[in-house]
Coordinates of N, CA and C in Angstrom, one line a residue:
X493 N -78.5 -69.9 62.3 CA -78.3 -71.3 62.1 C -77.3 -71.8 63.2
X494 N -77.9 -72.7 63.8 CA -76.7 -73.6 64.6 C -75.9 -74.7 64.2
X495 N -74.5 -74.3 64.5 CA -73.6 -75.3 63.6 C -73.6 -76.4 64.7
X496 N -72.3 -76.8 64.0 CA -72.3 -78.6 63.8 C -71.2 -78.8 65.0
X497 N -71.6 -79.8 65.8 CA -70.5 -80.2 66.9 C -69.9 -81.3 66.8
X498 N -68.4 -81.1 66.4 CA -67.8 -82.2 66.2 C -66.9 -83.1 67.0
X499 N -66.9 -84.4 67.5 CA -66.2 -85.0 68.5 C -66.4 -86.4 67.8
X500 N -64.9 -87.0 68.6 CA -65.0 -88.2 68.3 C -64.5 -89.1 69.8
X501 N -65.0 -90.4 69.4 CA -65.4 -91.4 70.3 C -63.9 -92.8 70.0
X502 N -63.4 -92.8 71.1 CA -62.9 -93.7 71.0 C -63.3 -95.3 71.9
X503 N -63.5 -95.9 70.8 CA -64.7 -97.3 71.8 C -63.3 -98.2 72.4
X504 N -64.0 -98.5 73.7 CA -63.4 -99.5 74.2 C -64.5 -100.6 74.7
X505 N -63.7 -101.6 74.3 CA -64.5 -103.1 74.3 C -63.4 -104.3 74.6
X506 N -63.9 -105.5 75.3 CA -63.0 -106.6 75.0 C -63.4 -107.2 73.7
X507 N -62.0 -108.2 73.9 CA -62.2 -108.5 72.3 C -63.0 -110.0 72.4
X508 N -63.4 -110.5 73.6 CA -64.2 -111.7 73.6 C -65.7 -111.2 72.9
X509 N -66.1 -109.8 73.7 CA -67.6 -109.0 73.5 C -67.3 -109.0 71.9
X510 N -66.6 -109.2 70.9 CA -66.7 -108.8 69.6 C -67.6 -108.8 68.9
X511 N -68.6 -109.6 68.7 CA -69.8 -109.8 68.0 C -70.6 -109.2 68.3
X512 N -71.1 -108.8 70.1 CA -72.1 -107.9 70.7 C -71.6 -106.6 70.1
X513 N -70.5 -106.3 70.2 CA -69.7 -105.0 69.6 C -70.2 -104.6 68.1
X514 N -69.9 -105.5 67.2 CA -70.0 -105.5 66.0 C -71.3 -105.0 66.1
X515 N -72.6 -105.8 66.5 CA -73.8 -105.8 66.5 C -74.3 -104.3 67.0
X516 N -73.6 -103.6 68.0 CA -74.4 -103.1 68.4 C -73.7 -101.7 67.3
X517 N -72.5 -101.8 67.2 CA -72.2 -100.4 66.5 C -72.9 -100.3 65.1
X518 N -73.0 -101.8 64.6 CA -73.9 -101.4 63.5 C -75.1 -100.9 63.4
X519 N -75.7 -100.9 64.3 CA -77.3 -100.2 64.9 C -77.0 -99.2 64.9
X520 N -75.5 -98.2 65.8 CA -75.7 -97.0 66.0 C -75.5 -96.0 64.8
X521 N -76.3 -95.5 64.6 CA -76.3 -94.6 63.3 C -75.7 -93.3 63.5
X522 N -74.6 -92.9 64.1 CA -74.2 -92.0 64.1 C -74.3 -90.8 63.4
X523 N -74.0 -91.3 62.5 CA -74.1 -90.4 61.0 C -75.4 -89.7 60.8
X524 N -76.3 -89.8 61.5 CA -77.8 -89.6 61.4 C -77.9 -88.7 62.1
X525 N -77.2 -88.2 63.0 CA -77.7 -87.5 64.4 C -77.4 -85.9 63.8
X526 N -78.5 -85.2 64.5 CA -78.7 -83.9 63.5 C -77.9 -83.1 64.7
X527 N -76.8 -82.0 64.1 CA -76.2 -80.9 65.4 C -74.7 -81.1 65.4
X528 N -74.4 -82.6 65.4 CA -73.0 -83.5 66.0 C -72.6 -84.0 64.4
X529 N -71.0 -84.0 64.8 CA -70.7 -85.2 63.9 C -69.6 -85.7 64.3
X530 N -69.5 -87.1 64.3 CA -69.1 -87.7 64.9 C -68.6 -89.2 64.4
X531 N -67.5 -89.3 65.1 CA -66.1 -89.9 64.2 C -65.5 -90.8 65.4
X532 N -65.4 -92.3 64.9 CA -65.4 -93.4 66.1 C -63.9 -93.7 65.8
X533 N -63.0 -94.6 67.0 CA -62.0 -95.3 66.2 C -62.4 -96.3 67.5
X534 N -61.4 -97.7 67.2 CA -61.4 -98.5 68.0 C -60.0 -99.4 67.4
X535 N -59.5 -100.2 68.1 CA -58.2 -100.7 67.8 C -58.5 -101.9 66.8
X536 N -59.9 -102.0 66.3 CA -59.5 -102.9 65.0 C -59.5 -102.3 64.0
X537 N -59.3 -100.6 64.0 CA -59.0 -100.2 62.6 C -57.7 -99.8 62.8
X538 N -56.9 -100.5 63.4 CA -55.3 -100.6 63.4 C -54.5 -100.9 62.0
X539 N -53.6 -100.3 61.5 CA -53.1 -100.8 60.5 C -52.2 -102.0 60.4
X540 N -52.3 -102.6 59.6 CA -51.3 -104.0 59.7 C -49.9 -103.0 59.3
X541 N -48.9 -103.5 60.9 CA -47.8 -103.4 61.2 C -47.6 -101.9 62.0
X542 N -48.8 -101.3 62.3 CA -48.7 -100.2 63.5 C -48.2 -100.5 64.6
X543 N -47.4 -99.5 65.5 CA -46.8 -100.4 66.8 C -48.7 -99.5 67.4
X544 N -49.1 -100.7 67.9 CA -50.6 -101.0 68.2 C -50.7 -100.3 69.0
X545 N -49.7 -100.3 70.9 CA -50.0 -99.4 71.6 C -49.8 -98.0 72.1
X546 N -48.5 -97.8 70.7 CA -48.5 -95.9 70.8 C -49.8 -95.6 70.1
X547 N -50.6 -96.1 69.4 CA -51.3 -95.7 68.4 C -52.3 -95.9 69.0
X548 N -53.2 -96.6 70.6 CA -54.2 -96.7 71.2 C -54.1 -95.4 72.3
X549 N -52.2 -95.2 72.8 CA -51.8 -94.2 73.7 C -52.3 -93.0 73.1
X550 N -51.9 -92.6 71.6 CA -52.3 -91.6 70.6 C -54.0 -90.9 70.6
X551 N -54.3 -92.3 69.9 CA -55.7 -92.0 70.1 C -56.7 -91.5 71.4
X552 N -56.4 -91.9 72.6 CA -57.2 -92.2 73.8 C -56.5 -90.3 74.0
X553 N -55.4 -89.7 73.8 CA -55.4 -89.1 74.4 C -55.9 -87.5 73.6
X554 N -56.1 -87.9 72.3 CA -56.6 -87.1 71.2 C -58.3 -87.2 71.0
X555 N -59.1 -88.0 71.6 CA -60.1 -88.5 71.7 C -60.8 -87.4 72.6
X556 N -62.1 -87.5 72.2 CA -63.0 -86.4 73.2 C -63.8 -87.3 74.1
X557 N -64.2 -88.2 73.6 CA -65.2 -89.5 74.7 C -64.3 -91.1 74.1
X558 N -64.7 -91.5 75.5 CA -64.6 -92.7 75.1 C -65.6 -93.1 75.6
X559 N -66.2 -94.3 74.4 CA -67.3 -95.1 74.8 C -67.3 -96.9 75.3
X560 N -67.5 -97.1 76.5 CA -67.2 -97.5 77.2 C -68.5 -98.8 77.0
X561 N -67.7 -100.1 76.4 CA -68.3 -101.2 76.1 C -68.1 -102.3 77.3
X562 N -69.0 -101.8 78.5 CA -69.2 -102.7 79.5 C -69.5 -104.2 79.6
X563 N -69.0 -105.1 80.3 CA -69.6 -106.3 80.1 C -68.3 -107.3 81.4
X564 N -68.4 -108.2 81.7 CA -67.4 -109.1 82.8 C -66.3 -109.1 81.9
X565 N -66.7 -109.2 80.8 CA -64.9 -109.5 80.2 C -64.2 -107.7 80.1
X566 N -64.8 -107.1 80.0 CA -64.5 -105.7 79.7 C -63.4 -105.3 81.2
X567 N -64.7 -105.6 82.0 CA -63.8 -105.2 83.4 C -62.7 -106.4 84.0
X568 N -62.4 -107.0 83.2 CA -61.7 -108.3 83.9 C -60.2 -108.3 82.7
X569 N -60.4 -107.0 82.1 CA -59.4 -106.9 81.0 C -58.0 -106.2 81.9
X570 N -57.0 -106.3 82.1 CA -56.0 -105.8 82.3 C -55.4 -104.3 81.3
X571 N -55.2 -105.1 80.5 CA -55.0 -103.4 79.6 C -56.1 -102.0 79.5
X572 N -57.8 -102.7 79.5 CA -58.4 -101.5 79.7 C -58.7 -101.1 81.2
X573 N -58.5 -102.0 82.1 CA -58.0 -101.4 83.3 C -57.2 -100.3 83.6
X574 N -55.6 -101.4 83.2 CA -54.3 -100.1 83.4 C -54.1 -99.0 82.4
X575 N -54.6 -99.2 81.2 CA -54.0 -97.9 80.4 C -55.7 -97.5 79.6
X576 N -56.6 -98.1 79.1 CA -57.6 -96.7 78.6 C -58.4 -96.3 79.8
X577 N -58.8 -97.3 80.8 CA -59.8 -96.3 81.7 C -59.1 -94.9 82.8
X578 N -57.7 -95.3 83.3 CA -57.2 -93.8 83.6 C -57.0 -92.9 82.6
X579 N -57.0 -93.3 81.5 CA -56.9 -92.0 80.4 C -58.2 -91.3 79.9
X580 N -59.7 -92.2 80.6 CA -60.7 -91.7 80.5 C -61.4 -91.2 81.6
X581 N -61.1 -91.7 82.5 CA -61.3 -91.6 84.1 C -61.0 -90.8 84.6
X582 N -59.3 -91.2 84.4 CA -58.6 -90.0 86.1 C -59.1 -89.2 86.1
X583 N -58.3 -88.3 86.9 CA -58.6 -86.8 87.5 C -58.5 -85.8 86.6
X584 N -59.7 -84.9 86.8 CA -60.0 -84.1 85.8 C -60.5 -84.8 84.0
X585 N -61.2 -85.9 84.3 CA -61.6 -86.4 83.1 C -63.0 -86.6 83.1
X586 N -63.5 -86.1 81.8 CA -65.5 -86.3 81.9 C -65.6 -87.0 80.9
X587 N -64.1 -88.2 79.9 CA -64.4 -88.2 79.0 C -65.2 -89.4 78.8
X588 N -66.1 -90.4 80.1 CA -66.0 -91.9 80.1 C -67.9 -91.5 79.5
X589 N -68.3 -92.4 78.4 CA -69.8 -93.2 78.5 C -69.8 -94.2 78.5
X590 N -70.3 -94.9 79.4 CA -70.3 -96.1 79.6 C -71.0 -96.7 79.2
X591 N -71.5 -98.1 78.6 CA -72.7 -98.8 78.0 C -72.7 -99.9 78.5
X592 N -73.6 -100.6 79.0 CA -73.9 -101.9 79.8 C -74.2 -103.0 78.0
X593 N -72.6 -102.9 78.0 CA -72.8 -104.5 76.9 C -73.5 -105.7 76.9
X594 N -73.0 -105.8 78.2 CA -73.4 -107.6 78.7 C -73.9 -107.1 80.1
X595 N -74.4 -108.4 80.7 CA -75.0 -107.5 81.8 C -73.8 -107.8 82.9
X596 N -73.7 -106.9 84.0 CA -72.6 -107.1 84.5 C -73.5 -106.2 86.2
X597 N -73.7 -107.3 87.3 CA -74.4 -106.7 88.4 C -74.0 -105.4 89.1
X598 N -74.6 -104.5 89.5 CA -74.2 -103.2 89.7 C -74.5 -103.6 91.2
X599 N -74.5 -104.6 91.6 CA -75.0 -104.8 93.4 C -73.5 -105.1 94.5
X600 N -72.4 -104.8 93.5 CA -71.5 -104.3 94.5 C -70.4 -105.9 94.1
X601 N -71.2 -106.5 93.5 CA -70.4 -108.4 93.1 C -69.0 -108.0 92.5
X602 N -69.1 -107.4 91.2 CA -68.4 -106.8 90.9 C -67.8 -105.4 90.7
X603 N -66.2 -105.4 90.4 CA -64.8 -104.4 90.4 C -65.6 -103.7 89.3
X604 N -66.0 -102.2 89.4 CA -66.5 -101.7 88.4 C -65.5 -100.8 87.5
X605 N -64.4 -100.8 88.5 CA -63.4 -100.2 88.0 C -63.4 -98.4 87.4
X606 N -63.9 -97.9 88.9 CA -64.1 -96.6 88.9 C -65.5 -96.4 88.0
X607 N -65.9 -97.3 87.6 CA -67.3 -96.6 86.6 C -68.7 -96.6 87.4
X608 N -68.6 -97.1 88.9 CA -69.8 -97.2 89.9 C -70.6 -95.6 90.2
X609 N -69.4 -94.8 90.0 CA -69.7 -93.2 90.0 C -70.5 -92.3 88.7
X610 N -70.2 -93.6 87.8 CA -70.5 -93.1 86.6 C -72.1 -93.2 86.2
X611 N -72.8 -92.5 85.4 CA -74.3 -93.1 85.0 C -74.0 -93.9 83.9
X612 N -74.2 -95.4 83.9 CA -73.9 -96.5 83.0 C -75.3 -96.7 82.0
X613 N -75.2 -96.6 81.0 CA -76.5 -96.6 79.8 C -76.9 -97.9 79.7
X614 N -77.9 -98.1 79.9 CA -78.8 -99.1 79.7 C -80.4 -99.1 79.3
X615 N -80.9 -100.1 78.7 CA -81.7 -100.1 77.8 C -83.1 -99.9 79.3
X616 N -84.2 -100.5 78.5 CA -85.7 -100.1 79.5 C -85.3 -101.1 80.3
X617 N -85.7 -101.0 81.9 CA -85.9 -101.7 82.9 C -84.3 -102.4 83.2
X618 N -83.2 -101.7 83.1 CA -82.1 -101.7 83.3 C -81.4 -102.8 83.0
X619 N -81.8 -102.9 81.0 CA -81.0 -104.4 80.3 C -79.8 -103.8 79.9
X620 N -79.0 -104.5 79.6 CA -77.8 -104.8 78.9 C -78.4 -105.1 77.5
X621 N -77.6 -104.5 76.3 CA -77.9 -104.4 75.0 C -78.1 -106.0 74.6
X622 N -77.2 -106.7 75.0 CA -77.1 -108.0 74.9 C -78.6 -108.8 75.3
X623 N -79.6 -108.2 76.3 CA -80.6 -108.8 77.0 C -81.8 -108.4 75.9
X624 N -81.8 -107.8 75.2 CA -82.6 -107.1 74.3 C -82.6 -108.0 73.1
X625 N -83.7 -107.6 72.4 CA -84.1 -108.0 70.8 C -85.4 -107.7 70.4
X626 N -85.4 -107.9 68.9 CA -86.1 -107.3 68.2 C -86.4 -105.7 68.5
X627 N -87.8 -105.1 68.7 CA -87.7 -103.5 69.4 C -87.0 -103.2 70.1
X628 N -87.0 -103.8 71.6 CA -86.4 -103.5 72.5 C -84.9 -103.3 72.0
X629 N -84.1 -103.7 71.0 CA -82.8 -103.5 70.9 C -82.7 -102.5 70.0
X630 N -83.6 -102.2 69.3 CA -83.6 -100.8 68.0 C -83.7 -100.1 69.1
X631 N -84.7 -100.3 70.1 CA -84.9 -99.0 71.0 C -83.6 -98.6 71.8
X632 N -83.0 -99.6 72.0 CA -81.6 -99.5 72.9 C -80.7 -99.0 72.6
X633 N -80.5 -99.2 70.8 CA -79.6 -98.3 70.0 C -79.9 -96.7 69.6
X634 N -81.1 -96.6 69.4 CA -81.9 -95.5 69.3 C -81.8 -94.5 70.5
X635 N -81.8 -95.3 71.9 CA -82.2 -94.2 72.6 C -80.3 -93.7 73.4
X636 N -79.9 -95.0 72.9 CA -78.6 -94.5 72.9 C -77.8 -93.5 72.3
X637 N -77.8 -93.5 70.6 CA -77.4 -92.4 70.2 C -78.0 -91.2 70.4
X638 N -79.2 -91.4 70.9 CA -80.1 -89.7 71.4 C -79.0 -89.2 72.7
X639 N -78.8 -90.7 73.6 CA -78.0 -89.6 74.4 C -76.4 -89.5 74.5
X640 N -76.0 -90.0 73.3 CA -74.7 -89.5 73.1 C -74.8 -88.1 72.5
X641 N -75.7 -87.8 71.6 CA -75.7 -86.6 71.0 C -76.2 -85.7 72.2
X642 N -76.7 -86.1 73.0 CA -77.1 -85.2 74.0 C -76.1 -84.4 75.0
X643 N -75.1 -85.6 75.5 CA -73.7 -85.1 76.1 C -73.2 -84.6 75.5
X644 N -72.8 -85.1 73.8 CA -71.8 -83.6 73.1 C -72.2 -82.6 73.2
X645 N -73.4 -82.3 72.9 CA -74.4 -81.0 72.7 C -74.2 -80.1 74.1
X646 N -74.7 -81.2 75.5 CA -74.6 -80.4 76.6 C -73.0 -79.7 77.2
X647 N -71.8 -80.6 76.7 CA -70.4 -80.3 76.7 C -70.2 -78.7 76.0
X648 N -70.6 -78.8 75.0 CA -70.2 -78.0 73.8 C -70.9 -76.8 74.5
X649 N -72.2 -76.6 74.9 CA -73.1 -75.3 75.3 C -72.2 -74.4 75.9

């Protein structure tokens, strides 16, 4: 029997994308995925009266992936600029997934902020989760958690 690979995800998002966010992590069924198990945080499960950014410093650095809630406001954020994406990025880091929240042009318009290197997840015919509905967006959540379970799996081998 093959056991259980355990990792957890720390999400980064701006907090304008909140509702896309909300929406889409509710889709992702994490808990469903057969092999992995897997354990999210994000800074709205912050405790009232936490000093908020030892405890994002904490987490990012205790974290095995961060998943990476793309979108213009994401990259136009100053804090996930200067402090979570070198903690997922720099040198010697594999820990970035990126997901195309909102759509954000990959034709060079915009500061990708080191993630142009990266393979950025997006749904069929290269939508943003946001561009999707009805199937197309179960499919976008669906085929997303296939390949998050897929990188832990391939990390872990």
């Amino acid at each position: 029997m093959v056991g259980v690979v355990a990792a957890s995800l720390f999400v980064s998002w701006a907090h304008a994308d909140r509702a896309a966010k909300e929406t889409l992590l509710a889709g992702l069924a994490l808990d469903a995925l057969s092999g992995v198990r897997l354990t999210r945080w994000e800074d709205s499960d912050l405790l009232l009266g936490a000093d908020w950014n030892k405890e994002i410093l904490a987490r990012l650095a205790d974290c095995d992936y961060g998943l990476l809630l793309v979108s213009p406001r994401f990259l136009a954020s100053g804090y996930i600029r200067d402090t979570e994406l070198p903690r997922l990025l720099g040198p010697g880091r594999g820990k970035a997934m990126p997901v195309m929240l909102k759509e954000v042009p990959l034709d060079g318009s915009f500061d990708l902020r080191g993630l142009a290197a990266r393979q950025i997840f997006t749904g069929a015919g290269g939508r943003a989760f946001t561009q999707t509905a009805g199937p197309n967006r179960e499919r976008f959540v669906v085929d997303l958690a296939g390949q998050i379970r897929r990188r832990v799996l391939a990390d872990a081998a």
